[in-house]
JSON list of C-alpha atoms and ligand atoms in Angstrom, two decimals:
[
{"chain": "A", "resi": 33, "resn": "UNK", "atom": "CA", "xyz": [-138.69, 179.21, 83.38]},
{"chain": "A", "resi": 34, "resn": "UNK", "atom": "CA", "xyz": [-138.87, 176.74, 86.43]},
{"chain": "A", "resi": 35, "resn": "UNK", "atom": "CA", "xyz": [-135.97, 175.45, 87.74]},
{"chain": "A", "resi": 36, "resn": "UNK", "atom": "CA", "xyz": [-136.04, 171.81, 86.00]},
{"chain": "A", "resi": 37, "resn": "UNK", "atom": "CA", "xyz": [-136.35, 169.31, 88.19]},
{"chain": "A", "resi": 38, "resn": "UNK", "atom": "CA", "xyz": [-133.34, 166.86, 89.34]},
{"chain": "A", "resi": 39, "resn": "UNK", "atom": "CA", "xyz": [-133.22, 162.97, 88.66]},
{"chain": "A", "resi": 40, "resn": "UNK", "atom": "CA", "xyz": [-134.65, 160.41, 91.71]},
{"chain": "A", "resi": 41, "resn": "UNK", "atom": "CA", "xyz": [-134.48, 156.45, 91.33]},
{"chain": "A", "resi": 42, "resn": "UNK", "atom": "CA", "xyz": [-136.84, 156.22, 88.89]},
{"chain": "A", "resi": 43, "resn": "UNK", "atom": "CA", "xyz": [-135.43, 158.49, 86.22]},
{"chain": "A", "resi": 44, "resn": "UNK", "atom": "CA", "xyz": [-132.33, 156.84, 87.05]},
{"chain": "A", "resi": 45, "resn": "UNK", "atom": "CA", "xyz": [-133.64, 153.37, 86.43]},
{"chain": "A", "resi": 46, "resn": "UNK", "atom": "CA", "xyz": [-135.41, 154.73, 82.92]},
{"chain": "A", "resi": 47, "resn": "UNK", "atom": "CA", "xyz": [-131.80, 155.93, 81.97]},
{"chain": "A", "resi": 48, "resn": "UNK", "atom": "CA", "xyz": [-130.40, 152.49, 82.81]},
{"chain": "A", "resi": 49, "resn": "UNK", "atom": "CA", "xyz": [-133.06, 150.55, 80.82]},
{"chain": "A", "resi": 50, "resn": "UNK", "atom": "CA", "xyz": [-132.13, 152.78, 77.42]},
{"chain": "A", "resi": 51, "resn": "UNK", "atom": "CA", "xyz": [-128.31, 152.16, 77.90]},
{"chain": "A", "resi": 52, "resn": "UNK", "atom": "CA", "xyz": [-129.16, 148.93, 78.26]},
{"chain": "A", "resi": 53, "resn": "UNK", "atom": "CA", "xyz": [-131.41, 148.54, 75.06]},
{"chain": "A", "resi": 54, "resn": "UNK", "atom": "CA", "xyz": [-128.48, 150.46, 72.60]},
{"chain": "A", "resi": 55, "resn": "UNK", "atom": "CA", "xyz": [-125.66, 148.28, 74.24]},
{"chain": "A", "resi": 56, "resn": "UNK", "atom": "CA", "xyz": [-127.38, 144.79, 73.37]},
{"chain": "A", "resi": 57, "resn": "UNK", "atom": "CA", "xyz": [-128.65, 146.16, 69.78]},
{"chain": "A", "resi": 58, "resn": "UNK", "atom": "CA", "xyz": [-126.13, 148.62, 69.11]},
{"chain": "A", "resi": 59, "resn": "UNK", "atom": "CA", "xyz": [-124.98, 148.11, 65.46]},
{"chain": "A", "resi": 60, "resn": "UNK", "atom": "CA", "xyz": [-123.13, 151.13, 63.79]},
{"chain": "A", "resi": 61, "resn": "UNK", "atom": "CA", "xyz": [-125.07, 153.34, 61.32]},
{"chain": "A", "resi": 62, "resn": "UNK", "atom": "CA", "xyz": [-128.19, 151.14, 61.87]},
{"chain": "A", "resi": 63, "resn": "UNK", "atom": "CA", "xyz": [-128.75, 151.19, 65.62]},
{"chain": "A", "resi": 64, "resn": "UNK", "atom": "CA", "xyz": [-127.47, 153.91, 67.54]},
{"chain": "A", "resi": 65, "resn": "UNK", "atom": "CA", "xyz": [-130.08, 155.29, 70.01]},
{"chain": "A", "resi": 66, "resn": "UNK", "atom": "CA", "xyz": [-132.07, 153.73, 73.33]},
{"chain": "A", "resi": 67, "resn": "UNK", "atom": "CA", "xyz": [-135.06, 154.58, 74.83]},
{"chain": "A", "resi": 68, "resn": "UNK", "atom": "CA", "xyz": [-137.35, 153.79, 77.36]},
{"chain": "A", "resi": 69, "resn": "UNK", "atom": "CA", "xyz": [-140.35, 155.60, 78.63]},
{"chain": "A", "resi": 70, "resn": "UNK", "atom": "CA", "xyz": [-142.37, 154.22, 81.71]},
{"chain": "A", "resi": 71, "resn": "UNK", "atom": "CA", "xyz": [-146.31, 153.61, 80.98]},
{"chain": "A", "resi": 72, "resn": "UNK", "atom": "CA", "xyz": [-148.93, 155.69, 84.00]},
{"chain": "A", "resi": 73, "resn": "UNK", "atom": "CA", "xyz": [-149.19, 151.95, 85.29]},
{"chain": "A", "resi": 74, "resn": "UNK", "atom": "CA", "xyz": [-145.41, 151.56, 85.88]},
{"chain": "A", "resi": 75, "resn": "UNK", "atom": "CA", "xyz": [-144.73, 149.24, 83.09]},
{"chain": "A", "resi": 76, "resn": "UNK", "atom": "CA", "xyz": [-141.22, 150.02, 81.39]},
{"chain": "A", "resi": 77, "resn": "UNK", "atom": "CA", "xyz": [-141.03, 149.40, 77.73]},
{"chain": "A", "resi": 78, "resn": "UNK", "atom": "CA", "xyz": [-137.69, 149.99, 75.73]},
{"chain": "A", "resi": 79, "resn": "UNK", "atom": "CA", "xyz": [-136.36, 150.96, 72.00]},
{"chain": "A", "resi": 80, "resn": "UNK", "atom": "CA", "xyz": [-133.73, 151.23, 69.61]},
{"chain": "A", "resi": 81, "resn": "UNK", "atom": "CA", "xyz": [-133.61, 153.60, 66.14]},
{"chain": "A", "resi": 82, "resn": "UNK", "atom": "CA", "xyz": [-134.25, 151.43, 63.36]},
{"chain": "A", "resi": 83, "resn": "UNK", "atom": "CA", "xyz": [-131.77, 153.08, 60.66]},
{"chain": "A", "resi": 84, "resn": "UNK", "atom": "CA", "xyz": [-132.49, 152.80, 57.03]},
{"chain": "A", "resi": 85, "resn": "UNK", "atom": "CA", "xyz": [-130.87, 152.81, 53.53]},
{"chain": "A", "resi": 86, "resn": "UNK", "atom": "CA", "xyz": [-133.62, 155.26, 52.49]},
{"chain": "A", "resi": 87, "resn": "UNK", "atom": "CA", "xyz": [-133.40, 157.71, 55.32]},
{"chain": "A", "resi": 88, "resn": "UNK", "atom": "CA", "xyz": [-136.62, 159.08, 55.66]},
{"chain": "A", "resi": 89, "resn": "UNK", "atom": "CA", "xyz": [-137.68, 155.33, 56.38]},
{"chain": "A", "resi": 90, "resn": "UNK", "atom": "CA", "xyz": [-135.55, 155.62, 59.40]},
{"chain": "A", "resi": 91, "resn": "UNK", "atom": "CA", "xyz": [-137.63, 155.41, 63.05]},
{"chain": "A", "resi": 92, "resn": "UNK", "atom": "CA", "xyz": [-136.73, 156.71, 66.15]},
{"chain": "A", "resi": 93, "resn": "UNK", "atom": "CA", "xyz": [-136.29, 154.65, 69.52]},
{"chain": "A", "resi": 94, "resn": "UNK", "atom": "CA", "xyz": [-139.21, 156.70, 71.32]},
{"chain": "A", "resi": 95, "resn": "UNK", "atom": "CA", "xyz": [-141.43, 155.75, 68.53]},
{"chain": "A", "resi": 96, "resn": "UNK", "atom": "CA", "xyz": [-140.33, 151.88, 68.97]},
{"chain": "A", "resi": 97, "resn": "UNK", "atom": "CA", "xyz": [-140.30, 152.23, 72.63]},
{"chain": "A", "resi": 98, "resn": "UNK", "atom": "CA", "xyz": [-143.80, 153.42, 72.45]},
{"chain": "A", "resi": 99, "resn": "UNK", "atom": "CA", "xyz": [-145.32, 150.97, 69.69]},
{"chain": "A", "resi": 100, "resn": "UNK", "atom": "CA", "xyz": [-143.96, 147.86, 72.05]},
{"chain": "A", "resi": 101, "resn": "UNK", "atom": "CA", "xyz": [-146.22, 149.87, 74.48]},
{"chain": "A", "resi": 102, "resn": "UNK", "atom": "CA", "xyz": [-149.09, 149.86, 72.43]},
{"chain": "A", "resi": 103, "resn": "UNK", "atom": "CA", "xyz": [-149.08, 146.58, 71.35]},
{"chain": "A", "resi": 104, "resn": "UNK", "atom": "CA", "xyz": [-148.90, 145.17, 74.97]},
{"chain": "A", "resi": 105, "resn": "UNK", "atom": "CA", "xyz": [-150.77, 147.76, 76.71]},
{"chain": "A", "resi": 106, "resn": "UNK", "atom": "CA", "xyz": [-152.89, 149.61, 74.37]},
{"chain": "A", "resi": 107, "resn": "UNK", "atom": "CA", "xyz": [-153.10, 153.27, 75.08]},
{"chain": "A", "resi": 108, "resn": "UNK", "atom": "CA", "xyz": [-151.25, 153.98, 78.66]},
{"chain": "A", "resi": 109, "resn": "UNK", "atom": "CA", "xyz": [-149.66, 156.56, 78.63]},
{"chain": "A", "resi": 110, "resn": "UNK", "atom": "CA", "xyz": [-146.23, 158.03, 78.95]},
{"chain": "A", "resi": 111, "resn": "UNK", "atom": "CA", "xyz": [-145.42, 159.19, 82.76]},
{"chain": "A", "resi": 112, "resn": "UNK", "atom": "CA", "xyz": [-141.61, 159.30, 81.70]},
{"chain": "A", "resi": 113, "resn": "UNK", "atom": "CA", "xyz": [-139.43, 158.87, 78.31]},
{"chain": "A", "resi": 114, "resn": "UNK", "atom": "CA", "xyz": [-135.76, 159.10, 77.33]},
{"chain": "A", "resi": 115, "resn": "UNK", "atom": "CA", "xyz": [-133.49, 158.36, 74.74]},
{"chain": "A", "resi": 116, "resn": "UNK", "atom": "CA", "xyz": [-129.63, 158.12, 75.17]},
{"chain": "A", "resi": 117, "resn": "UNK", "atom": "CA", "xyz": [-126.96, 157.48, 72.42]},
{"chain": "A", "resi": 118, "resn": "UNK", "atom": "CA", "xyz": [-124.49, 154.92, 71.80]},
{"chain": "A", "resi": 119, "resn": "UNK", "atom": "CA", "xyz": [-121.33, 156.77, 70.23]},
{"chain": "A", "resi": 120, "resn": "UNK", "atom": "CA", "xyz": [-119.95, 155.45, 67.13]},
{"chain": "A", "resi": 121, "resn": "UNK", "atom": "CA", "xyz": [-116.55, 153.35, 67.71]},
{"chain": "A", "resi": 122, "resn": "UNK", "atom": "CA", "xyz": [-114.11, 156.03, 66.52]},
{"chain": "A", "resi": 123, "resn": "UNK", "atom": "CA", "xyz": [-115.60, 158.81, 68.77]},
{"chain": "A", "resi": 124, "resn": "UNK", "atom": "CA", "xyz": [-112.97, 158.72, 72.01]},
{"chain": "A", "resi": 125, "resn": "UNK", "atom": "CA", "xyz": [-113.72, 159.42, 75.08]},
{"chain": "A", "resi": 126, "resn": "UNK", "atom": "CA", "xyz": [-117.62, 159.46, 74.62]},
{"chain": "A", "resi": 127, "resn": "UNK", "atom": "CA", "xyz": [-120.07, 157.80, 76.92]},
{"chain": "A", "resi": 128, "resn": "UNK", "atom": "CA", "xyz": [-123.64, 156.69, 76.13]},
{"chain": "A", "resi": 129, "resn": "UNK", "atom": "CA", "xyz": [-125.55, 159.73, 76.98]},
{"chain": "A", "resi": 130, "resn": "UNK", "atom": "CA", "xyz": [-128.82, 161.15, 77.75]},
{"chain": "A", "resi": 131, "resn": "UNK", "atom": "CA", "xyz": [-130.30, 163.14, 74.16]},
{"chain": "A", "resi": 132, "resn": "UNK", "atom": "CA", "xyz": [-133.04, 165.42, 73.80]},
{"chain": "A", "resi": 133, "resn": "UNK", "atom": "CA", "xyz": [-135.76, 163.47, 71.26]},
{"chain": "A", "resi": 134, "resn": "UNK", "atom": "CA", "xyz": [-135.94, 164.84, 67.96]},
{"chain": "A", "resi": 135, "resn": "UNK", "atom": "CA", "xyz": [-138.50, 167.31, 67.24]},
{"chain": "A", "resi": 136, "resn": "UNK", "atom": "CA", "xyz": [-141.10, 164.90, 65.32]},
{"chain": "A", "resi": 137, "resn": "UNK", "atom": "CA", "xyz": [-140.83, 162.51, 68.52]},
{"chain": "A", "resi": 138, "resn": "UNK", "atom": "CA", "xyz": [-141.74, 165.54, 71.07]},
{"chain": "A", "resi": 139, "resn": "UNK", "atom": "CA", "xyz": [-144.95, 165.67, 68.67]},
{"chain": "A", "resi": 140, "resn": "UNK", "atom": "CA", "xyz": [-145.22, 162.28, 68.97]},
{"chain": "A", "resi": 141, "resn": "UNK", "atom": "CA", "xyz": [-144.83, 161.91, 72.82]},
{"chain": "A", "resi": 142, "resn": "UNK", "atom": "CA", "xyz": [-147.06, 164.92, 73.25]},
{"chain": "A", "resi": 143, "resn": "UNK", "atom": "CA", "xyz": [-150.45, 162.99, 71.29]},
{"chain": "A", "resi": 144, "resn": "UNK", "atom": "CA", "xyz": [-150.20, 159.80, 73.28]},
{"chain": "A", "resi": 145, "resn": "UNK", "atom": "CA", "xyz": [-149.37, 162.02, 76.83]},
{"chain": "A", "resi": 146, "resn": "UNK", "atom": "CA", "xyz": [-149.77, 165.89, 76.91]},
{"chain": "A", "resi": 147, "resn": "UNK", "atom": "CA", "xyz": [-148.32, 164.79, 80.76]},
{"chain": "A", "resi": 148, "resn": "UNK", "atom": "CA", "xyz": [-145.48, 163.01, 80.08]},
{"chain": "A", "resi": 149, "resn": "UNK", "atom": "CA", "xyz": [-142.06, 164.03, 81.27]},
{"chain": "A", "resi": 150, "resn": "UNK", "atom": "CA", "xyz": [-139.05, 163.79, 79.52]},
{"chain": "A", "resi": 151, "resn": "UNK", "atom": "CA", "xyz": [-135.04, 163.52, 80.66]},
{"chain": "A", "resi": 152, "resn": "UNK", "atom": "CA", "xyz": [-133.54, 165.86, 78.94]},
{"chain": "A", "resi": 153, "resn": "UNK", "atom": "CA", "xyz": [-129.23, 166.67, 78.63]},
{"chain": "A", "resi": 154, "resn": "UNK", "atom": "CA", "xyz": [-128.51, 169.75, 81.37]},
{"chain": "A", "resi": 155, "resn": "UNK", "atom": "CA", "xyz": [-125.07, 170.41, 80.97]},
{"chain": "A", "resi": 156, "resn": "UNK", "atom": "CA", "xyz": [-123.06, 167.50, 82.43]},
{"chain": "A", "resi": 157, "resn": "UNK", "atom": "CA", "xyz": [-126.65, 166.30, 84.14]},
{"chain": "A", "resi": 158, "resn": "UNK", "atom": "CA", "xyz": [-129.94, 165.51, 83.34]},
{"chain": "A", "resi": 159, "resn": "UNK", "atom": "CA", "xyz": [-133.34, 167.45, 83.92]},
{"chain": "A", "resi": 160, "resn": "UNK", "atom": "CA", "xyz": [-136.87, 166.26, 83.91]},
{"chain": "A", "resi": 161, "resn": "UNK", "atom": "CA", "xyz": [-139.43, 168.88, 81.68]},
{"chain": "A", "resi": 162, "resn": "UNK", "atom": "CA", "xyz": [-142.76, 168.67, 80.70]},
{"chain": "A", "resi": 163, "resn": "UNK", "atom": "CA", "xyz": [-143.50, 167.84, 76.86]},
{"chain": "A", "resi": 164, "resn": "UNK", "atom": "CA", "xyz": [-145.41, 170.60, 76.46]},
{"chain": "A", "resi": 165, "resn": "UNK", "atom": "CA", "xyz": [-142.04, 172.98, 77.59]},
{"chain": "A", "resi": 166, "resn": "UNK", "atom": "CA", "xyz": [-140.01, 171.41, 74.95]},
{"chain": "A", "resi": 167, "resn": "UNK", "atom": "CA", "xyz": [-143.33, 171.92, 72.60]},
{"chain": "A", "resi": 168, "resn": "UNK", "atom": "CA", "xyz": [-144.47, 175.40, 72.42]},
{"chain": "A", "resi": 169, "resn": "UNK", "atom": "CA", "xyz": [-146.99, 175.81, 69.80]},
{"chain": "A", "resi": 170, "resn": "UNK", "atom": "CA", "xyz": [-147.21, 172.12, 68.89]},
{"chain": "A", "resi": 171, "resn": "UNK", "atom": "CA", "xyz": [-148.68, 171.22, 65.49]},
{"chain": "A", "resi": 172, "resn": "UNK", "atom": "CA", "xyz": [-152.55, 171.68, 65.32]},
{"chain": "A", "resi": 173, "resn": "UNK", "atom": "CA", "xyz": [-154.79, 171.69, 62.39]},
{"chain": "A", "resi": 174, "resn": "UNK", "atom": "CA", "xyz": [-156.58, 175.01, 61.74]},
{"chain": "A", "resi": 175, "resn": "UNK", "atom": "CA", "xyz": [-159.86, 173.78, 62.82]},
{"chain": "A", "resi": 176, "resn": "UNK", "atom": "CA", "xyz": [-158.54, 172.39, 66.22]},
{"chain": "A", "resi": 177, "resn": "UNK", "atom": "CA", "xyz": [-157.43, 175.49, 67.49]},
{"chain": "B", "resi": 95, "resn": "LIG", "atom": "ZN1", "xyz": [-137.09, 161.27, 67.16]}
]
């Protein structure tokens, strides 16, 4: 596997809008997560998790990062997404943090860009990878090949 590739500005920046997103909405149990993902024109959109009493109503932040992207933009792509997490208040000594997305939101990031790039944890850093390396043998139906 390639070597993944280190942060620059912009990745930085991405980071920075997320943390920002899950410490203005965080809300134990309900909202917990950040994201951000930056359209192919440049455009930054953020997210937070939208918890639910009935779990499997729950949404991810990538998926609400992305919808506010839709809604303003249409269909433009992801160049770059992330998600970091807002501990809980009786977890010491932990930061906000970079977290890998979930495995129904690498589906999801992969159908609206097979190109987008995601910031991943790497160790005690962060790595940019292609979707499609944290996606081997995405979902397809039978007749799609
Ligand atoms: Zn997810």
């Amino acid at each position: 596997m390639k070597r993944p590739a280190k942060l620059g500005k912009s990745e930085r920046e991405l980071i920075a809008a997320a943390t920002a997103a899950i410490k203005q909405r965080y809300r134990d149990d309900w909202q917990e997560v950040g994201a951000a993902l930056r359209t192919r024109s440049g455009k930054i959109f953020t997210g937070v998790n939208l918890d639910a009493y009935l779990g499997r109503m729950a949404v991810c932040a990538e998926a609400v990062a992305l919808g506010r992207a839709v809604v303003d933009l249409g269909d433009a792509g992801i160049e770059t997404i992330v998600a970091v997490r807002h501990p809980p208040p009786g977890e010491k000594d932990q930061t906000i943090a970079v977290v890998s997305p979930c495995g129904a939101c690498r589906e999801l990031i992969f159908d609206y860009d097979p190109q987008a790039r995601v910031i991943v944890p790497n160790g005690k850093a962060q790595a940019v990878v292609p979707i499609a390396e944290l996606l081997p043998n995405k979902y397809s139906r039978g007749s799609e090949g």
